[in-house]
N, CA, C and O atoms as CSV, one atom per row, in Angstrom:
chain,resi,resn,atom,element,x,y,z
A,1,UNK,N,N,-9.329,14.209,6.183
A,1,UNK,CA,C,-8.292,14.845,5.375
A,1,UNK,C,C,-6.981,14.917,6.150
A,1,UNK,O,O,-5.879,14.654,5.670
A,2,UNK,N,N,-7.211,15.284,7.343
A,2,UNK,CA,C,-5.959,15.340,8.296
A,2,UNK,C,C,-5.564,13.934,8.218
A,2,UNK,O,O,-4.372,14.026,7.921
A,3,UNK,N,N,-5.906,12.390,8.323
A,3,UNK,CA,C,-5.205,11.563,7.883
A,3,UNK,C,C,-4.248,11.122,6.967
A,3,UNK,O,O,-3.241,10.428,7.106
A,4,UNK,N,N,-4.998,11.910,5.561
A,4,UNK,CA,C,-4.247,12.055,4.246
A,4,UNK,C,C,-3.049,12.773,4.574
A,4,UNK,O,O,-1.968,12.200,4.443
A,5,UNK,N,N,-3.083,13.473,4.816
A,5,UNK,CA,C,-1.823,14.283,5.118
A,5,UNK,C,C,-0.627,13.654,6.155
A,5,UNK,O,O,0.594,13.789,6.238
A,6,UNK,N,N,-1.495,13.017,6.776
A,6,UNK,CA,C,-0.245,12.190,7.857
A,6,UNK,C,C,0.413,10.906,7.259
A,6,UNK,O,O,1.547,10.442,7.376
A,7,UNK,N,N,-1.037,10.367,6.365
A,7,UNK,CA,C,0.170,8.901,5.423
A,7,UNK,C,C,0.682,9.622,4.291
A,7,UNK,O,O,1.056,8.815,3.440
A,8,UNK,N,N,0.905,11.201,3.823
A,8,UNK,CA,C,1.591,11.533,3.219
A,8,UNK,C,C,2.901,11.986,3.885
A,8,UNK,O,O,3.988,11.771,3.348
A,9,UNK,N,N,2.796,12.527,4.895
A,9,UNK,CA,C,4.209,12.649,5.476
A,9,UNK,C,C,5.188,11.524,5.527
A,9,UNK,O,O,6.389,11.512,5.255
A,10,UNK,N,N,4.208,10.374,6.034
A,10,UNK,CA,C,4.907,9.177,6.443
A,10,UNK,C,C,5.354,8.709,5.172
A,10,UNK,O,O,6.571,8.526,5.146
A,11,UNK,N,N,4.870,8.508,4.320
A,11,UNK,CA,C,5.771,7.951,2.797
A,11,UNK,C,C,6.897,9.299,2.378
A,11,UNK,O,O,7.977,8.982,1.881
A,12,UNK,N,N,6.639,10.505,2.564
A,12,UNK,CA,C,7.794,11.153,1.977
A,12,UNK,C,C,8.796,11.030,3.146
A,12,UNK,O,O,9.572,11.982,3.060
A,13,UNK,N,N,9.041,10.391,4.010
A,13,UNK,CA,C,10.630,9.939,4.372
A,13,UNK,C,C,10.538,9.102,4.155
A,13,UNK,O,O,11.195,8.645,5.090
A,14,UNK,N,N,10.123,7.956,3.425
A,14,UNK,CA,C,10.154,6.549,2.381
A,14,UNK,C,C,11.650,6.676,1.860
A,14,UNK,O,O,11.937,7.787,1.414
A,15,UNK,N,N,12.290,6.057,1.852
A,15,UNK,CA,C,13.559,5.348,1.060
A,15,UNK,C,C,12.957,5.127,-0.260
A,15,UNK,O,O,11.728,5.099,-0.311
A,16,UNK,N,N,13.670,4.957,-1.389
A,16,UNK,CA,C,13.072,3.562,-2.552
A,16,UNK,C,C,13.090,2.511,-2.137
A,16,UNK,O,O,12.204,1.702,-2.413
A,17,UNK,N,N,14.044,2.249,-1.407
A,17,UNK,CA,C,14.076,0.740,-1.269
A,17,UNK,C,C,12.753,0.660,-0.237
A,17,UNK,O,O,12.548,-0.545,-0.091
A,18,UNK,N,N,12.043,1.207,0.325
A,18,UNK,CA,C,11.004,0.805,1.457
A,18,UNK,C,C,9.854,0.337,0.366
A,18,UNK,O,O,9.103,-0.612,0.595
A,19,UNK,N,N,9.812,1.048,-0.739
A,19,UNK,CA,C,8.571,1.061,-1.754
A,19,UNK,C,C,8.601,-0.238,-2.224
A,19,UNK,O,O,7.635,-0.999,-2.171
A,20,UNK,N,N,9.896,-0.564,-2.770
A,20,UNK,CA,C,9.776,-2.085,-3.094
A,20,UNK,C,C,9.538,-2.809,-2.320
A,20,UNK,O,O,8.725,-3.663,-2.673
A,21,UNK,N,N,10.003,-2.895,-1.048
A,21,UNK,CA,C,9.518,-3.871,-0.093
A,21,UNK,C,C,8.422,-3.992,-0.018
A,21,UNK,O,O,7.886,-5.082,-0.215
A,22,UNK,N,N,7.479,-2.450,0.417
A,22,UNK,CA,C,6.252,-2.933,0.307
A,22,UNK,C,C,5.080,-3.239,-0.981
A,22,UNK,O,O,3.868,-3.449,-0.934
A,23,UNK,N,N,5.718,-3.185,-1.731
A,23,UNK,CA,C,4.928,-4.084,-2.903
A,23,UNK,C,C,5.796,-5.172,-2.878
A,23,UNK,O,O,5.267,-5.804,-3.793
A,24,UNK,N,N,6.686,-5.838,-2.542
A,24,UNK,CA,C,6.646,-7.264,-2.431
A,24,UNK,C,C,6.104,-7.801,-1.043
A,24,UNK,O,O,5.959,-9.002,-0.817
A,25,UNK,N,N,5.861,-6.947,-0.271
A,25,UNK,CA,C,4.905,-7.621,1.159
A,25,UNK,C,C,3.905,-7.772,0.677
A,25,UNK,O,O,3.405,-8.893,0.587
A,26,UNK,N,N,3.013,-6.104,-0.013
A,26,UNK,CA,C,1.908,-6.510,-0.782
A,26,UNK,C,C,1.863,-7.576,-1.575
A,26,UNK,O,O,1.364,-8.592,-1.092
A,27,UNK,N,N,2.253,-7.607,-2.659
A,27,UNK,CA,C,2.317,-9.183,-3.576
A,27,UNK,C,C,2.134,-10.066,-2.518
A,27,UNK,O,O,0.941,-10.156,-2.226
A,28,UNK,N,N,2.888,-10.771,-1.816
A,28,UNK,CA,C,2.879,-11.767,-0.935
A,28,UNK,C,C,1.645,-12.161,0.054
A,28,UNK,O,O,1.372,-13.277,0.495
A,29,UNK,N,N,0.900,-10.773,0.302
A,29,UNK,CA,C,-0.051,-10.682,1.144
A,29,UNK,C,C,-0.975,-11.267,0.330
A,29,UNK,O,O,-1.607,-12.253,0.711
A,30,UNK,N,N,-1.195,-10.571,-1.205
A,30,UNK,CA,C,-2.141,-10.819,-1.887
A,30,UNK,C,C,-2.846,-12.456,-2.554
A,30,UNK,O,O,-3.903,-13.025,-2.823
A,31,UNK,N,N,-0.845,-12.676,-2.545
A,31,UNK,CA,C,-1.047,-14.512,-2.670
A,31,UNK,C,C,-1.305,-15.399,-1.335
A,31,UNK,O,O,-1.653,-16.570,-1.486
A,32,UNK,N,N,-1.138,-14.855,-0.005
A,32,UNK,CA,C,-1.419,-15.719,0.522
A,32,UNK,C,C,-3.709,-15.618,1.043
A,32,UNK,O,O,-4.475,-16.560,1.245
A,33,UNK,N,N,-3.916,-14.516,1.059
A,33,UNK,CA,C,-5.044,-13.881,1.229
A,33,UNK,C,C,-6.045,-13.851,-0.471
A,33,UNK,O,O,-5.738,-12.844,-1.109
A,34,UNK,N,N,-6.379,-14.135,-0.704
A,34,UNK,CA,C,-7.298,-13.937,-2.507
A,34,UNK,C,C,-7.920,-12.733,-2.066
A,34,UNK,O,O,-8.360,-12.812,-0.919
A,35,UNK,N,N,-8.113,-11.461,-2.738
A,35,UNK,CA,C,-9.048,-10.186,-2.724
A,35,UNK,C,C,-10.309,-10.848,-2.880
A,35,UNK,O,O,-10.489,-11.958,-3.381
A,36,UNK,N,N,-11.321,-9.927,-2.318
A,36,UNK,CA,C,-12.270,-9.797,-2.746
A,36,UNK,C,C,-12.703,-9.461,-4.109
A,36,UNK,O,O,-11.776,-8.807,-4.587
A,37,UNK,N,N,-13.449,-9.555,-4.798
A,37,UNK,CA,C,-14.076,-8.869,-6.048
A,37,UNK,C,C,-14.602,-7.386,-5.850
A,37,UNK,O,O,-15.563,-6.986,-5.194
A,38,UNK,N,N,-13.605,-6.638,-6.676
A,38,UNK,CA,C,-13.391,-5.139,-6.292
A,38,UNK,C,C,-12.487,-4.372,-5.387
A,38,UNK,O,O,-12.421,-3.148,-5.272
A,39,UNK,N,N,-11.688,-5.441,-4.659
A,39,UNK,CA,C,-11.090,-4.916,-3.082
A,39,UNK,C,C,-9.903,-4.385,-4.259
A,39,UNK,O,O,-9.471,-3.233,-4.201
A,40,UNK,N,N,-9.593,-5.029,-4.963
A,40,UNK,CA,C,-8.130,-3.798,-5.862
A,40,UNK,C,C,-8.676,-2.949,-6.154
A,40,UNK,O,O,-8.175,-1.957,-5.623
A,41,UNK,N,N,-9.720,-2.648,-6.908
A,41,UNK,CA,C,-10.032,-1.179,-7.101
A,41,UNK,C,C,-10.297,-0.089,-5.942
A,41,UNK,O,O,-10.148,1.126,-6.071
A,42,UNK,N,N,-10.684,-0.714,-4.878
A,42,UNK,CA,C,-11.030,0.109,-3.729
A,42,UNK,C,C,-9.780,0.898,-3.667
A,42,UNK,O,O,-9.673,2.124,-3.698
A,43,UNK,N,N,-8.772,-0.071,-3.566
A,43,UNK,CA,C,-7.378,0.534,-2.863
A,43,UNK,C,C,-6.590,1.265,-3.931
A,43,UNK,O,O,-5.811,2.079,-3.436
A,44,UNK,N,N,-6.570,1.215,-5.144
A,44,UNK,CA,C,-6.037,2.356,-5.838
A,44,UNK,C,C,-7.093,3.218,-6.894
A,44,UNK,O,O,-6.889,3.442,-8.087
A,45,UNK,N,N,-8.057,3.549,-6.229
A,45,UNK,CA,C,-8.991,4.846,-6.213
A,45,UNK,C,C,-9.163,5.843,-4.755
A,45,UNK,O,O,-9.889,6.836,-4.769
């Protein structure tokens, strides 16, 4: 739980503009790497 709380600190001094970046790193990651079957659901549950 103490982790949760530390990648929550770390995103609330997030910019907007950092958010987009990292969903276009993500995107990019995702096309160069194929998920697993299920690995998206892992990560936004």
């Amino acid at each position: 739980m103490e982790l949760f709380h530390t990648i929550l600190d770390v995103f609330s001094q997030f910019q907007p503009i950092h958010y987009i970046l990292l969903v276009l790193l993500a995107y990019f990651i995702e096309n160069i790497f194929p998920p697993l079957p299920g690995d998206t659901m892992l990560v936004f549950t």
